[in-house]
XYZ file of C-alpha atoms in Angstrom:
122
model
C 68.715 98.110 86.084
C 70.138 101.578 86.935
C 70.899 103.405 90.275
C 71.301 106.640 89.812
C 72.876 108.861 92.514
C 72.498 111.711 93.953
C 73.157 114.471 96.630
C 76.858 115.373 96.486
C 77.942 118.707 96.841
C 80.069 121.412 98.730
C 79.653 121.492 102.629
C 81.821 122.615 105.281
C 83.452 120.218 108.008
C 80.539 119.654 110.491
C 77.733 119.675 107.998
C 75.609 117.536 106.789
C 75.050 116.157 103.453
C 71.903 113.461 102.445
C 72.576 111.476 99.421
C 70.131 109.413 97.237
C 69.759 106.309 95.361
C 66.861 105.769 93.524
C 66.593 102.541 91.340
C 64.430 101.576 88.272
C 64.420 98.169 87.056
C 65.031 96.393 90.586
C 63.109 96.459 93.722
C 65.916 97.782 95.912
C 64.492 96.221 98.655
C 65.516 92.727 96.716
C 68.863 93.388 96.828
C 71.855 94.476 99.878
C 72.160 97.848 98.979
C 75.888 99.346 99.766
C 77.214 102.837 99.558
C 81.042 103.035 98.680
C 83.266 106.349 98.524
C 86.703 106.851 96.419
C 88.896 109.876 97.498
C 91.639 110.425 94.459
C 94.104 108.508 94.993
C 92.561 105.464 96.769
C 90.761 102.188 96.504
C 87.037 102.036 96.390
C 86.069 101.902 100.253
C 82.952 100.330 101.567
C 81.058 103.313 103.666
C 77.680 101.286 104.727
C 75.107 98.930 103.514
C 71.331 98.221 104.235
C 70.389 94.032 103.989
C 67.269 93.299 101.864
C 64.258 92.418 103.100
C 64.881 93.625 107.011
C 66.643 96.714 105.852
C 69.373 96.079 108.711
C 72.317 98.333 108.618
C 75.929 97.936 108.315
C 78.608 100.611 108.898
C 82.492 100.976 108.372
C 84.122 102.132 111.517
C 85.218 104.884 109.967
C 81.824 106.383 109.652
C 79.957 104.985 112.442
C 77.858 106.742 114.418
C 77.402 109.819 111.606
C 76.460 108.054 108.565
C 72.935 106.592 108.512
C 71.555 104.288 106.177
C 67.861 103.767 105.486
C 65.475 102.672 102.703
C 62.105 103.854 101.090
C 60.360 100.975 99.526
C 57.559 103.025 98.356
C 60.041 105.274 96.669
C 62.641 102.333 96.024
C 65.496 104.555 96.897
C 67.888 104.173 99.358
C 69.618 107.172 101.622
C 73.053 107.855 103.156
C 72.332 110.726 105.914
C 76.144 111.897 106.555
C 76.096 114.531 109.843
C 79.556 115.488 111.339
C 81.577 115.469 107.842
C 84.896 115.863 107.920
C 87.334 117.097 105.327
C 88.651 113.256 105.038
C 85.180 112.695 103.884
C 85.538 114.428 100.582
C 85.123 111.051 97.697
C 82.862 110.257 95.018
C 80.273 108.342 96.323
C 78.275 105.347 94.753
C 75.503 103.232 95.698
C 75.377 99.179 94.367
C 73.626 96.582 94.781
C 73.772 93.045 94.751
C 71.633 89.839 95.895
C 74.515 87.076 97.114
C 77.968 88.064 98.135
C 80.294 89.875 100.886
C 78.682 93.059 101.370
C 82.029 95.274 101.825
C 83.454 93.706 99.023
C 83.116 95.743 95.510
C 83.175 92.332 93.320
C 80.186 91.140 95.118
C 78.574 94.065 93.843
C 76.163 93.429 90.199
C 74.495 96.732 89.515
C 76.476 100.762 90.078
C 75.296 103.841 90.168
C 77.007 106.880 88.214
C 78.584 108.192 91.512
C 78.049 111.545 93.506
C 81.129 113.996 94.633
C 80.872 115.088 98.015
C 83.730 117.241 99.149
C 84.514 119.079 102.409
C 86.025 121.598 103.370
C 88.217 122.487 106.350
């Protein structure tokens, strides 16, 4: 299985940035897929996740209400829309997946991909 990432780049605060995770080897769909960011410096934070099957949502508070998660079966990737970014948004970002587990919890997580830098700037 790999998830490969992608996206990332150089924005200014109040942009917008849409990152991709496209799978091979997995139906994403299968699997809760959950984006995580790490800013130097700090622990891995959940960001968002998108259940399997239904393809509901989940959001940290941190991000809610300009991060949006959604899913393209057909193309078995997975997408973070990020509107609104702020400079305390700059992290690597990485999508994972996993079938059984707590879906802000980086253990639960079986399968990473290679990460994405997305940095912001004031």
């Amino acid at each position: 299985v790999q998830l490969q990432a992608s996206g990332g780049g150089l924005v200014q605060t109040g942009g917008s940035l849409r990152l991709s995770c496209a799978a091979s080897g997995r139906t994403l769909s299968s699997d809760f897929m959950g984006w995580f960011r790490q800013a130097p410096g700090k622990e891995r934070e959940f960001v968002g996740g998108i259940s399997r099957g239904s393809g509901t949502p989940s959001y940290a508070n941190s991000i809610k209400g300009r991060f949006t998660i959604s899913r393209d079966n057909a193309k078995n990737t997975v997408y973070l829309q990020m509107n609104s970014l702020k400079p305390e948004d700059t992290a690597v970002y990485y999508c994972a997946s996993f079938y059984s587990g707590i879906y802000n919890d980086p253990a639960s997580y079986d399968y990473w991909g290679q990460g994405t830098l997305v940095t912001v700037s004031s």
